[in-house]
Amino acid sequence: MKVRITNWHPVAYWHWDVRDPDDVCGICQNYFDGVCGACKEPGDACPLEAMGQD
């Protein structure tokens, strides 16, 4: 029996490994698992995310 994969959509999840869940970023004072100040919810349209792409 042969199997042919036609589509593949991998899904992953990650988070910061911080000891104290109330730790915040020293620059922006947001939680590490939070979103930037310009966003209401995480996603690919984040302006900080777009800055890293050329």
PDB file of C-alpha atoms in Angstrom:
ATOM      1  CA  MET A   1       0.000   0.000   0.000  1.00  0.00           C
ATOM      2  CA  LYS A   2       1.409   3.382  -1.006  1.00  0.00           C
ATOM      3  CA  VAL A   3       0.352   6.693   0.469  1.00  0.00           C
ATOM      4  CA  ARG A   4       0.711   9.992  -1.312  1.00  0.00           C
ATOM      5  CA  ILE A   5       0.511  13.193   0.726  1.00  0.00           C
ATOM      6  CA  THR A   6      -1.075  16.004  -1.278  1.00  0.00           C
ATOM      7  CA  ASN A   7      -1.325  18.707   1.414  1.00  0.00           C
ATOM      8  CA  TRP A   8       0.278  19.233   4.783  1.00  0.00           C
ATOM      9  CA  HIS A   9      -0.564  21.963   7.295  1.00  0.00           C
ATOM     10  CA  PRO A  10       1.690  21.698  10.349  1.00  0.00           C
ATOM     11  CA  VAL A  11       0.527  23.427  13.521  1.00  0.00           C
ATOM     12  CA  ALA A  12       2.751  24.475  16.408  1.00  0.00           C
ATOM     13  CA  TYR A  13       2.455  26.312  19.702  1.00  0.00           C
ATOM     14  CA  TRP A  14       5.187  27.881  21.802  1.00  0.00           C
ATOM     15  CA  HIS A  15       5.488  30.189  24.793  1.00  0.00           C
ATOM     16  CA  TRP A  16       8.190  31.962  26.725  1.00  0.00           C
ATOM     17  CA  ASP A  17       9.868  29.858  29.423  1.00  0.00           C
ATOM     18  CA  VAL A  18       9.756  32.382  32.284  1.00  0.00           C
ATOM     19  CA  ARG A  19       9.783  31.451  35.953  1.00  0.00           C
ATOM     20  CA  ASP A  20       7.300  34.092  37.095  1.00  0.00           C
ATOM     21  CA  PRO A  21       4.130  34.326  34.971  1.00  0.00           C
ATOM     22  CA  ASP A  22       3.832  37.997  35.967  1.00  0.00           C
ATOM     23  CA  ASP A  23       7.205  38.845  34.364  1.00  0.00           C
ATOM     24  CA  VAL A  24       7.022  41.631  31.804  1.00  0.00           C
ATOM     25  CA  CYS A  25       9.293  42.843  29.019  1.00  0.00           C
ATOM     26  CA  GLY A  26      11.826  45.386  30.236  1.00  0.00           C
ATOM     27  CA  ILE A  27      11.316  47.561  27.149  1.00  0.00           C
ATOM     28  CA  CYS A  28       7.568  47.664  26.483  1.00  0.00           C
ATOM     29  CA  GLN A  29       6.272  46.431  29.891  1.00  0.00           C
ATOM     30  CA  ASN A  30       3.907  43.950  28.191  1.00  0.00           C
ATOM     31  CA  TYR A  31       3.607  40.328  29.248  1.00  0.00           C
ATOM     32  CA  PHE A  32       5.849  37.993  27.248  1.00  0.00           C
ATOM     33  CA  ASP A  33       2.874  36.008  25.957  1.00  0.00           C
ATOM     34  CA  GLY A  34       0.847  39.168  25.271  1.00  0.00           C
ATOM     35  CA  VAL A  35       0.505  41.180  22.089  1.00  0.00           C
ATOM     36  CA  CYS A  36       2.186  44.453  21.147  1.00  0.00           C
ATOM     37  CA  GLY A  37       0.532  47.787  21.923  1.00  0.00           C
ATOM     38  CA  ALA A  38      -0.717  48.223  18.356  1.00  0.00           C
ATOM     39  CA  CYS A  39      -2.607  44.888  18.317  1.00  0.00           C
ATOM     40  CA  LYS A  40      -5.745  43.703  20.054  1.00  0.00           C
ATOM     41  CA  GLU A  41      -5.129  40.032  19.228  1.00  0.00           C
ATOM     42  CA  PRO A  42      -2.114  38.086  17.958  1.00  0.00           C
ATOM     43  CA  GLY A  43      -1.723  37.346  14.278  1.00  0.00           C
ATOM     44  CA  ASP A  44       0.295  37.770  11.111  1.00  0.00           C
ATOM     45  CA  ALA A  45      -0.848  41.380  10.592  1.00  0.00           C
ATOM     46  CA  CYS A  46       1.139  42.629  13.607  1.00  0.00           C
ATOM     47  CA  PRO A  47       3.275  45.681  12.682  1.00  0.00           C
ATOM     48  CA  LEU A  48       6.188  44.327  14.753  1.00  0.00           C
ATOM     49  CA  GLU A  49       5.951  41.016  12.897  1.00  0.00           C
ATOM     50  CA  ALA A  50       5.974  42.844   9.555  1.00  0.00           C
ATOM     51  CA  MET A  51       9.122  44.828  10.472  1.00  0.00           C
ATOM     52  CA  GLY A  52      11.222  41.659  10.450  1.00  0.00           C
ATOM     53  CA  GLN A  53      10.178  40.686   6.924  1.00  0.00           C
ATOM     54  CA  ASP A  54      11.983  42.157   3.921  1.00  0.00           C
TER      55      ASP A  54
END
